[in-house]
XYZ file of C-alpha atoms in Angstrom:
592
model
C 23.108 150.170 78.168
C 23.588 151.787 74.632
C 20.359 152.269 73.734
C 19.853 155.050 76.264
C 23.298 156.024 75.070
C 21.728 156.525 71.060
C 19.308 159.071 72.417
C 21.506 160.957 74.507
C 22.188 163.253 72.476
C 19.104 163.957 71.807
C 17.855 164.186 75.668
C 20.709 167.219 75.987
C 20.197 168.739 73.165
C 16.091 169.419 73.329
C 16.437 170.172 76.860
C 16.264 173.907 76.776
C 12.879 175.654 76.760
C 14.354 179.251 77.841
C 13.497 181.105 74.770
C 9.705 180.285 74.834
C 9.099 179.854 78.605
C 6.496 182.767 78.382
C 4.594 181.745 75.217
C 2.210 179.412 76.049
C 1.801 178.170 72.227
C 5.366 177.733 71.831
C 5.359 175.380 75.121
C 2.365 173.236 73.782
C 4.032 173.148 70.168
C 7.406 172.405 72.466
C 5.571 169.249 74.661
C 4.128 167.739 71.210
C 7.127 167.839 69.567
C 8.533 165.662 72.184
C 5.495 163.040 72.048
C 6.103 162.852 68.647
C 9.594 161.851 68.688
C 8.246 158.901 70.120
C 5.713 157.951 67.960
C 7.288 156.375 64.763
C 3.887 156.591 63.103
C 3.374 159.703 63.012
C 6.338 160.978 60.996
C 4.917 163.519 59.095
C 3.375 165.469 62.144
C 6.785 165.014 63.503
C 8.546 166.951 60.522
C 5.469 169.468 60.607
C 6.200 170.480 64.036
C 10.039 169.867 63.929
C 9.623 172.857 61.309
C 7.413 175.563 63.003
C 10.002 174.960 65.323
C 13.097 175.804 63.161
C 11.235 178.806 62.135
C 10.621 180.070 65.577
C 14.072 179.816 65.844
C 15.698 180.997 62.805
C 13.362 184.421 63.257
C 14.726 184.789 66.981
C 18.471 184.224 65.363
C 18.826 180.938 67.976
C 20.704 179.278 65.646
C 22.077 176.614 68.164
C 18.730 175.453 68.770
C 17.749 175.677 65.546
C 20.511 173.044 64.568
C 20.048 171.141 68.045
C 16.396 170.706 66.060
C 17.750 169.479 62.762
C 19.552 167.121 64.983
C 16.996 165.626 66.394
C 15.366 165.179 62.670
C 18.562 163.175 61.900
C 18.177 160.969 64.862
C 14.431 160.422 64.495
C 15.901 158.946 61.133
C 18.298 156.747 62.503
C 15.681 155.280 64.936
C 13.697 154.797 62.050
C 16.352 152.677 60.436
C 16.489 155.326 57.850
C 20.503 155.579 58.187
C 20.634 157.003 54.595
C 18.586 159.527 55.090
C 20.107 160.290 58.414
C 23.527 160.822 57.013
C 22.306 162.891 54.352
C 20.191 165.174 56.332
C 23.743 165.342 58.802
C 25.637 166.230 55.429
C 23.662 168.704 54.573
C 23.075 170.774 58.121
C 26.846 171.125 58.034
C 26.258 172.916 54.849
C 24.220 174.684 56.008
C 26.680 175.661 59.096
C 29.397 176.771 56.764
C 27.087 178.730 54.583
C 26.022 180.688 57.899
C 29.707 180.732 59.102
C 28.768 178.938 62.556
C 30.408 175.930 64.264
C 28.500 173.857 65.819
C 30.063 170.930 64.184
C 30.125 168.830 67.524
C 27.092 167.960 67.345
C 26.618 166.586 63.773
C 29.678 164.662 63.990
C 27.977 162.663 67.014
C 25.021 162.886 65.333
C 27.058 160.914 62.318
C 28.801 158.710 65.394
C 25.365 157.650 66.656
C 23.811 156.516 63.289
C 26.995 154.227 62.475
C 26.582 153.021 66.520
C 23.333 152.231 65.457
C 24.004 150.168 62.671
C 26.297 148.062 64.870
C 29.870 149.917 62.966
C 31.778 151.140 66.405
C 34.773 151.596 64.708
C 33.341 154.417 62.263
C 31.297 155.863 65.539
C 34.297 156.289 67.215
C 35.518 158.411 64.568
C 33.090 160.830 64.269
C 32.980 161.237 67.888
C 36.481 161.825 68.269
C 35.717 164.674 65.520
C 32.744 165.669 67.361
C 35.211 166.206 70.640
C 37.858 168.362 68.637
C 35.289 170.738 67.715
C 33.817 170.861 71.146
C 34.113 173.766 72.739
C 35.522 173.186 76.605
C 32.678 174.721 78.297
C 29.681 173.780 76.879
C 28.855 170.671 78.929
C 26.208 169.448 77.695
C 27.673 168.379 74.317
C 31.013 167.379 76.487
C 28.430 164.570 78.887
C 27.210 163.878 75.491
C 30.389 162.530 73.726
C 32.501 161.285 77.194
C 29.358 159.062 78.106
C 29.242 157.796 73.996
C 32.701 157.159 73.871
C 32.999 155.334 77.378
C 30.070 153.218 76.394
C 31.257 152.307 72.849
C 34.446 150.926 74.977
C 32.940 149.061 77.293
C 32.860 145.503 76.047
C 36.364 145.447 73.980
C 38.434 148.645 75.530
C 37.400 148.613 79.230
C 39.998 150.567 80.169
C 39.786 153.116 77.807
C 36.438 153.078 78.811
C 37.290 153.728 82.184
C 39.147 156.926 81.189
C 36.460 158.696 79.465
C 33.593 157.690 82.067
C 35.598 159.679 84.432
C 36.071 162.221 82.552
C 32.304 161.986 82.440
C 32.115 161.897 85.969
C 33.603 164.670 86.287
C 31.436 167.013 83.985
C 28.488 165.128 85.017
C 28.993 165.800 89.123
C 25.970 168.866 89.438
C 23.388 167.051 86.974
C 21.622 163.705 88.532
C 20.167 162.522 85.767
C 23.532 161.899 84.072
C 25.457 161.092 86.819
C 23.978 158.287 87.844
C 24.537 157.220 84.449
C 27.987 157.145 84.876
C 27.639 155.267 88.200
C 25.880 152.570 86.001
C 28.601 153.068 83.297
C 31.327 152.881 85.935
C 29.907 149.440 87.787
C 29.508 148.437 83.953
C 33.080 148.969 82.968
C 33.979 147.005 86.357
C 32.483 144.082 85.445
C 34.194 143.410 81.956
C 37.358 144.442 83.502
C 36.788 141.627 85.951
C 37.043 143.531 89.497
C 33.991 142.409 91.374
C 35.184 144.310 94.752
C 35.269 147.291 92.766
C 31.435 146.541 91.586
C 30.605 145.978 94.787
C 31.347 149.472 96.005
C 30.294 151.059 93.297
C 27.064 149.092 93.442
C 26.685 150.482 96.972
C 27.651 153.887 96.039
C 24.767 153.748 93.003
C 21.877 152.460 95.273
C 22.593 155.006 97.910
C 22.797 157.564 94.991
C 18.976 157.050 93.848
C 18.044 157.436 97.768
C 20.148 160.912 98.102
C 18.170 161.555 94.724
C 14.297 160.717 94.589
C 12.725 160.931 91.700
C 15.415 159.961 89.320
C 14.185 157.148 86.777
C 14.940 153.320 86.921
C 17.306 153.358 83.744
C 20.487 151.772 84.560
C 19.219 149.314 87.623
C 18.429 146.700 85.417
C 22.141 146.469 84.207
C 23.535 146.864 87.493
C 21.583 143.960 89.002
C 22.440 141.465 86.166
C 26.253 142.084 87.206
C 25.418 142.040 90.400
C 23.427 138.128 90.125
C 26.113 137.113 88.175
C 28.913 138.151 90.808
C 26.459 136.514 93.053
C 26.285 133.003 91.101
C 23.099 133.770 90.210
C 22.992 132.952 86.940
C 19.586 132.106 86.327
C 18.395 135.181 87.725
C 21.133 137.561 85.825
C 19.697 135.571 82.349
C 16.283 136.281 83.619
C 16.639 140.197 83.688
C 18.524 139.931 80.319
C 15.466 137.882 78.650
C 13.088 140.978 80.287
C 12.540 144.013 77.755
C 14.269 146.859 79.302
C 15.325 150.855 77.913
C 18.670 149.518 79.945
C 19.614 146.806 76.811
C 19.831 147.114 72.979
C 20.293 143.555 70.929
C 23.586 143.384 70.766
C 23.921 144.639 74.408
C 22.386 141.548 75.703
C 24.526 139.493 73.450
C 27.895 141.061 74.825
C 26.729 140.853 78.203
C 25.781 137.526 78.307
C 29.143 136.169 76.663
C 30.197 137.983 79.719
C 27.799 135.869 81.897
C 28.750 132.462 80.309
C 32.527 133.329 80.356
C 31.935 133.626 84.166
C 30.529 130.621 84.706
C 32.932 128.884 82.606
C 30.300 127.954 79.925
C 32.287 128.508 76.721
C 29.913 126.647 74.566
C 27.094 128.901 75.270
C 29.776 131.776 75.051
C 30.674 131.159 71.826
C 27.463 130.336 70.564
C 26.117 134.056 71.685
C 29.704 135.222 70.087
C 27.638 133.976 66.520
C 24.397 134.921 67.250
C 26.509 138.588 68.139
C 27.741 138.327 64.771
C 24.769 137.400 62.703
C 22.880 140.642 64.767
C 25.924 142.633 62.781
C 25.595 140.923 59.422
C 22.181 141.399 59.757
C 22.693 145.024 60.155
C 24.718 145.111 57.414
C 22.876 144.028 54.993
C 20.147 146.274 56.241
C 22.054 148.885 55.231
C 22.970 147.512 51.818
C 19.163 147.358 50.999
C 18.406 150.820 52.351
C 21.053 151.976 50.361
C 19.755 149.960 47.206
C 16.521 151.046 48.091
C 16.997 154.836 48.299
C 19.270 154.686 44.984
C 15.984 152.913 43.419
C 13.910 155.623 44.592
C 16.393 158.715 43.567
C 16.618 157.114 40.014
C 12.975 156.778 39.977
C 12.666 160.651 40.052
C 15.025 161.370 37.890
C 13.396 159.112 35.062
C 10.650 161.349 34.991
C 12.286 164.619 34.119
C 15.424 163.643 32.483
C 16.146 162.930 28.620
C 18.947 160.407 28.919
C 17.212 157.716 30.688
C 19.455 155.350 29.500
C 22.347 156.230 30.879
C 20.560 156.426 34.191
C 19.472 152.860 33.802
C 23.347 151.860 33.543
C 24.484 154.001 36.470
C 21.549 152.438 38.397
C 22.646 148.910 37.279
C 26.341 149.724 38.291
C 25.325 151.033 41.501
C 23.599 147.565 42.345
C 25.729 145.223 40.781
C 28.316 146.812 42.760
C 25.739 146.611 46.333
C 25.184 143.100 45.082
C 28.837 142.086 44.936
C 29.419 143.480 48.460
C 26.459 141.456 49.834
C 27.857 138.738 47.576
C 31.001 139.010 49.309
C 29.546 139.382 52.983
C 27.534 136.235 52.729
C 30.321 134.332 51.413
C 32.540 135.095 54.122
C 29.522 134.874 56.573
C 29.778 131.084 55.095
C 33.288 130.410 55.520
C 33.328 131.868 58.665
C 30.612 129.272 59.782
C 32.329 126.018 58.380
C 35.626 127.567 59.473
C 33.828 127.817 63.711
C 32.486 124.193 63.133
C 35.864 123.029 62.867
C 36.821 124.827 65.782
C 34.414 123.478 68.243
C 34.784 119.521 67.049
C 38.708 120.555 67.790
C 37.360 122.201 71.383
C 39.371 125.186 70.877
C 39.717 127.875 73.531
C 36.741 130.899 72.751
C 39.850 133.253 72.808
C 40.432 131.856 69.328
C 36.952 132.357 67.741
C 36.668 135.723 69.042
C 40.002 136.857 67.689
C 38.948 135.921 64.175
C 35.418 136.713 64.459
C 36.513 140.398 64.791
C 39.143 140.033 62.102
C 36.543 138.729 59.451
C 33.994 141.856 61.230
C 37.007 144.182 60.582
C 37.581 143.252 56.703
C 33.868 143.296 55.703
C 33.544 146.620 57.424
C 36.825 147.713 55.659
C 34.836 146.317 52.083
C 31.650 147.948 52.566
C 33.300 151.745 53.948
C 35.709 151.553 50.953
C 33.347 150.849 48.184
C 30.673 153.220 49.875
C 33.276 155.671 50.105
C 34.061 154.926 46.411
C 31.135 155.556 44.478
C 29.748 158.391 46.669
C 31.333 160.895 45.149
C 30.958 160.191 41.471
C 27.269 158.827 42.219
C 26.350 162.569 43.902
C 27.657 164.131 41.331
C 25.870 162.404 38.477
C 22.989 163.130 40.375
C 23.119 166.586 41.345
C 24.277 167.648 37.342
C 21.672 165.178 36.405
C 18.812 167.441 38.467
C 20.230 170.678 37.289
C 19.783 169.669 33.933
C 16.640 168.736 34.084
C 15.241 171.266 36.290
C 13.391 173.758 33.813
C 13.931 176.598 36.114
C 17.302 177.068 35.018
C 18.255 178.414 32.205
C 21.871 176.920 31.328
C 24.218 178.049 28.612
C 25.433 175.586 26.174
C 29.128 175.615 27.342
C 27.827 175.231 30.886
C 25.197 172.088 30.201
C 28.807 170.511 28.003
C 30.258 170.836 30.597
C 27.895 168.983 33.005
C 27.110 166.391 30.700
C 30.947 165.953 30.245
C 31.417 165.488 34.559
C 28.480 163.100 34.194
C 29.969 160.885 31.727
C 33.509 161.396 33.219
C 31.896 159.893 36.902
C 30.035 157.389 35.056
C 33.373 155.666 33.817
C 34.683 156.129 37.158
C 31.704 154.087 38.459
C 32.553 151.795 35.832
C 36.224 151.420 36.474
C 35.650 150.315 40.013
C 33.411 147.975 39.421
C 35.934 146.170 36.621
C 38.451 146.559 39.735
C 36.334 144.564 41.529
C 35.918 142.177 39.011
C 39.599 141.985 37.946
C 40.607 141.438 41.814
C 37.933 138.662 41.982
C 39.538 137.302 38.892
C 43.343 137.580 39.928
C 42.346 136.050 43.550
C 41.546 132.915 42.292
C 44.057 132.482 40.163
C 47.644 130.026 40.771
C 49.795 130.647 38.440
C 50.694 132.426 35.176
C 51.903 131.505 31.495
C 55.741 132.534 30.929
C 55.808 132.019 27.568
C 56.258 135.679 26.852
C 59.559 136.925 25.577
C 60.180 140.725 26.240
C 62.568 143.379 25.229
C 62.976 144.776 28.869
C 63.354 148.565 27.430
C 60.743 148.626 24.770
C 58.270 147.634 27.244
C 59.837 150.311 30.237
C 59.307 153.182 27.425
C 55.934 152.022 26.629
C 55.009 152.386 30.271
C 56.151 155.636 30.847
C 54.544 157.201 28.304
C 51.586 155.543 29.630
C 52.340 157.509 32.640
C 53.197 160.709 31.170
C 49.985 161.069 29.788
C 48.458 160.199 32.849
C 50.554 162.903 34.331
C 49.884 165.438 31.764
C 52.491 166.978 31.803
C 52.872 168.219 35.616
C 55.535 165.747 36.762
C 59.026 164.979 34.796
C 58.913 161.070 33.452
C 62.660 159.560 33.633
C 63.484 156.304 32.421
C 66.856 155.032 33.739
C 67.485 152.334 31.682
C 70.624 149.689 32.596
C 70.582 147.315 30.245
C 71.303 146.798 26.411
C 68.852 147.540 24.284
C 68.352 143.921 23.336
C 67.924 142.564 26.444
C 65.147 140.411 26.793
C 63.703 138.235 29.890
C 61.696 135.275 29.709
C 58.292 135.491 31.737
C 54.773 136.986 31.459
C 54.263 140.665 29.281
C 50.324 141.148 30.888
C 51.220 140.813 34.248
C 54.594 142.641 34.014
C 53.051 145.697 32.768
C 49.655 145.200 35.451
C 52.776 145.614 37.954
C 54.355 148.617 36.694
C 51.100 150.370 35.571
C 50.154 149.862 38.706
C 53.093 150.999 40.586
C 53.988 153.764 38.058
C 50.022 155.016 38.594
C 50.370 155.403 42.408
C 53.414 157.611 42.059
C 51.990 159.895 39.980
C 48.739 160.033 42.035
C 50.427 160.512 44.862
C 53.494 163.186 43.681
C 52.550 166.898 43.619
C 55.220 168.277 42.090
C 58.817 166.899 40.871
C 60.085 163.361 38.993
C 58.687 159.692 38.886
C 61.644 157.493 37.875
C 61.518 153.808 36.579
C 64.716 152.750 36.854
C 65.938 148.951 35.412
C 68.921 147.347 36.142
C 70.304 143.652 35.954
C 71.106 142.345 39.377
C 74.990 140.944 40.096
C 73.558 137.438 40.192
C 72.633 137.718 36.289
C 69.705 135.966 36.981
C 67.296 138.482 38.458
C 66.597 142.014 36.937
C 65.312 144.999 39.101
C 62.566 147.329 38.091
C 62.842 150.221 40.572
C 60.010 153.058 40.838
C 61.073 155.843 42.768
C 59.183 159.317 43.245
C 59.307 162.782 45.232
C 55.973 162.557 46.537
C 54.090 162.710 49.736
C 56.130 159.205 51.054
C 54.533 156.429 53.085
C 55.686 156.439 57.226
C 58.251 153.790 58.267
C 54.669 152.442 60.646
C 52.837 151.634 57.084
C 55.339 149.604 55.289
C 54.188 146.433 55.831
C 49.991 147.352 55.779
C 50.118 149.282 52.406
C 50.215 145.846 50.823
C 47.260 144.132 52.981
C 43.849 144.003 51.513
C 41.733 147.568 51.592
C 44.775 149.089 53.212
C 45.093 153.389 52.653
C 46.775 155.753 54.342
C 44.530 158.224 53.371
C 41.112 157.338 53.740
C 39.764 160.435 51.820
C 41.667 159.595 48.257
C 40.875 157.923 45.648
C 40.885 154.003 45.546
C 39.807 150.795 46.751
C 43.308 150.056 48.830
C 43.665 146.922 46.177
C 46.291 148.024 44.028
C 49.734 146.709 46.413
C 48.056 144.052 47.158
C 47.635 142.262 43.568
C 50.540 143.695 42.065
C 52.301 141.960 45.269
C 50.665 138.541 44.393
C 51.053 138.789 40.451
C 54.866 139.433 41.187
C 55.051 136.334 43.437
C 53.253 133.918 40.539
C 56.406 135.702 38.096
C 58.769 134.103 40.458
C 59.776 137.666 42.009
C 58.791 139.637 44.941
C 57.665 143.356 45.718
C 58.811 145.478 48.606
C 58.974 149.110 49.563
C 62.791 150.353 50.224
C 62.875 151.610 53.446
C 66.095 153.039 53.058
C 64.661 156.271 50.811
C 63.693 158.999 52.533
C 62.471 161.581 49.838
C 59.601 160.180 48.383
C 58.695 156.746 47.437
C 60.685 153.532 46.578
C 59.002 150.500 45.109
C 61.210 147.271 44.267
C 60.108 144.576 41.920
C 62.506 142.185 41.036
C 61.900 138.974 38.590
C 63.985 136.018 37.466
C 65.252 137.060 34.014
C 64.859 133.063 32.414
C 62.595 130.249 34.461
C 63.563 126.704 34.019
């Protein structure tokens, strides 16, 4: 039923023809414009027209339609598989709504939530149209159908009663307007069937067929969906696969796939469940990877225009050979676990385990590739826009820079270009450190040489805004037996993170020798921002942040966690300390 769902949105938003109702060439221009939308050949009629439109409306001052049209251009997009594109052209009409000081932010933030639903990534659709419903105003009803229907339909398959609770909240904005109504009927007799109440189907199947009698003319959409439940609650199974196997508005791809698991889980077939569970998954991966390419692709063609007007074209040939061997190491990494994944479900069906067990860690592995490719995407971004917007400045003849001012691009644009580079030696480094089983004590080390070396490491880092303590315990000729590399990987790392994440105050590495004589304590404590009690043991899993929005790939914990287990040791938060944060690394001080 999602594909209706997709274009929603769009159905709501175009449906208004009030300020041209008495100009008869704005109602033509109006009617082609919708044709248009539908014909994926003729794009660049489509973006004429979408932009006579805009300028009918920006000269009226309609700026709501006039963004309910850029809309629509982002959408087209996303049908066109352009998701790129898409989220670009939604980036930039929020600009656009800032510079103008309007909010209509609702509806690119479902815009946003749609292309992501598109591209098969619920979890990041969810979020943008849970930010689309904060900045929904609570009577425009139209954009409040819009999002409840989304959101219930998103839930369907793996929250069904969550999805319950927004389709009535749909229901009840929905109640004067048949055309969406009835789509909640279907949604509702939907969400009854994967919460496995077939009475409740039943009258709600009733109460939808005598629906489209109290309301002729209303289309077909949704009957096709209702009758496969209805077959299947029924026993009749061939005829619910039937309807499935028939194209139908009612069914995207991976509609059909969660609905018939549904089907085969009612009849009790697991082995056909499970095999539409993979073929589920490799519609995902494929999606994926779609994006990957597009991404690759539009990078290609971005660097491509820069290489004609720019000077330094080889630095743009390294950032472009980051930017893929970075893409490539995230498809690397998705079709290697799209490998394991398949040997790993072989093994599971000669063992006839239950499909409760395959589906589980299907969606794990789902959830860490997604985690991968939002993280690193989220990553270079920032430093990759940059480069490229300073990059077309520079090179753009109209303007007439200043010396300071072009130093100081060409500074941000080498600055961005080591970040660029640093992630991708993260990446490397972590690939490295992953494999690896053990480590070479051979290293003897005077415990507070090394601890002053490291925090004037991180008083540089700091430059100067935080105070750098060193609380040293033991004698200055103390020395412990294991390895120096991936002792001072640990504390870099740890010492790092404090800093980054302490605004104003004192990071102190403090070292003492544990009762026991045989252990020694390295204890990092700062006044910063503090992790909640609920995070204490994710901050160390794979890809893990609290804050999505700073800087880093969420690897960090994790490694400096594993390196401290190959030294014999262990790593752990204190939960105890209340004022900041607390990290504890402790490590045998001789190894026999």
């Amino acid at each position: 039923m999602r594909s209706l769902i997709v274009f929603f949105l769009l159905l709501l938003t175009t449906g208004q023809q009030a300020y041209g109702q008495q100009d008869t060439a704005f109602s033509k221009l109006y009617q082609r414009y919708f044709s248009l939308f539908g014909e994926p050949d003729q794009e660049k009629e489509f973006h004429e027209v979408s932009a006579q439109l805009k300028n009918y409306y920006l000269k009226r001052n309609k700026l709501r339609s006039y963004y309910k049209i850029l809309i629509n251009e982002v959408l087209y997009e996303a049908e066109k598989g352009k998701s790129y594109h898409a989220i670009v052209k939604a980036n930039e009409m929020m600009a656009d709504m800032k510079e103008r000081d309007v909010k209509y932010y609702e509806m690119a933030y479902a815009a946003l939530g749609t292309i992501f639903e598109t591209r098969g990534n619920y979890r990041m659709a969810e979020h943008y149209y849970m930010d689309a419903l904060e900045n929904c105003g609570a009577k425009d009803t139209s954009s409040l159908m819009s999002i409840y229907s989304k959101l219930a339909s998103l839930k369907t398959t793996r929250e069904p009663e969550k999805a319950w609770e927004w389709n009535e909240k749909f229901g009840a904005v929905s109640v004067n307007h048949p055309d969406y109504h009835k789509l909640y009927l279907a949604l509702k007799g939907e969400i009854n069937f994967f919460m496995n109440q077939p009475e409740q189907f039943r009258k709600t199947y009733q109460e939808f067929q005598q629906y489209f009698k109290d309301h002729p003319g209303l289309d077909n959409f949704g009957i096709p969906t209702m009758e496969v439940i209805n077959a299947t609650l029924n026993k009749d199974y061939d005829r619910a696969l039937q309807i499935l196997d028939t194209p139908s508005a009612d069914f995207n791809p991976i509609d059909r796939c969660d609905i018939r698991i549904k089907v085969f889980e009612t009849m009790g077939d697991k082995d056909r469940a499970l095999e539409e569970v993979n073929r589920r998954r490799d519609l995902r991966d494929s999606l994926n990877s779609d994006m990957l390419f597009e991404n690759i692709n539009e990078i290609n063609a971005e660097v491509g225009i820069m290489k004609i007007h720019e000077k330094a074209a080889k630095e743009r040939e390294f950032w472009l050979a980051v930017v893929i061997v970075l893409l490539l190491v995230g498809l690397g990494l998705v079709v290697s676990r799209y490998l394991l994944r398949q040997r790993y479900q072989k093994k599971l069906l000669r063992q006839n385990k239950e499909l409760e067990v395959a589906l589980l860690r299907a969606e794990e592995s789902d959830r860490m590739k997604t985690s991968f490719i939002e993280q690193v995407s989220h990553e270079i971004r920032t430093p990759l826009n940059i480069i490229t917007g300073f990059a077309q400045v520079i090179t753009n003849p109209e303007y007439q820079l200043e010396e300071k001012e072009r130093n100081t691009m060409l500074s941000e644009i080498s600055h961005n270009t080591v970040e660029i580079t640093n992630i991708v030696n993260e990446l490397l480094e972590v690939s490295q450190e992953e494999s690896r089983q053990h480590y070479e004590l051979t290293d003897y080390i005077n415990v507070k040489q090394l601890c002053q070396k490291m925090i004037d490491q991180a008083v540089i880092i700091s430059n100067g805004r935080l105070t750098m303590t060193l609380n040293c315990q033991v004698s200055n000729e103390f020395v412990m037996h294991s390895n120096r590399h991936a002792l001072e990987k640990i504390l870099g790392q740890l010492l790092k993170n404090a800093v980054k994440f302490t605004n104003e105050g004192t990071v102190e590495l403090k070292v003492s020798e544990r009762a026991s004589h045989k252990d020694i304590e390295f204890a990092i404590t700062d006044t910063g921002i503090g992790i909640d009690q609920q995070y204490h043991d994710k901050i160390f899993e794979r890809f893990f942040k609290v804050d999505h929005f700073k800087q880093g790939l969420g690897l960090g914990l994790t490694m400096s966690r594993k390196m401290a287990e190959l030294l014999g040791g262990t790593l752990q938060i204190d939960s105890s300390y209340q004022n900041g944060a607390r990290f504890l690394l402790v490590l045998p001080v001789q190894h026999t």
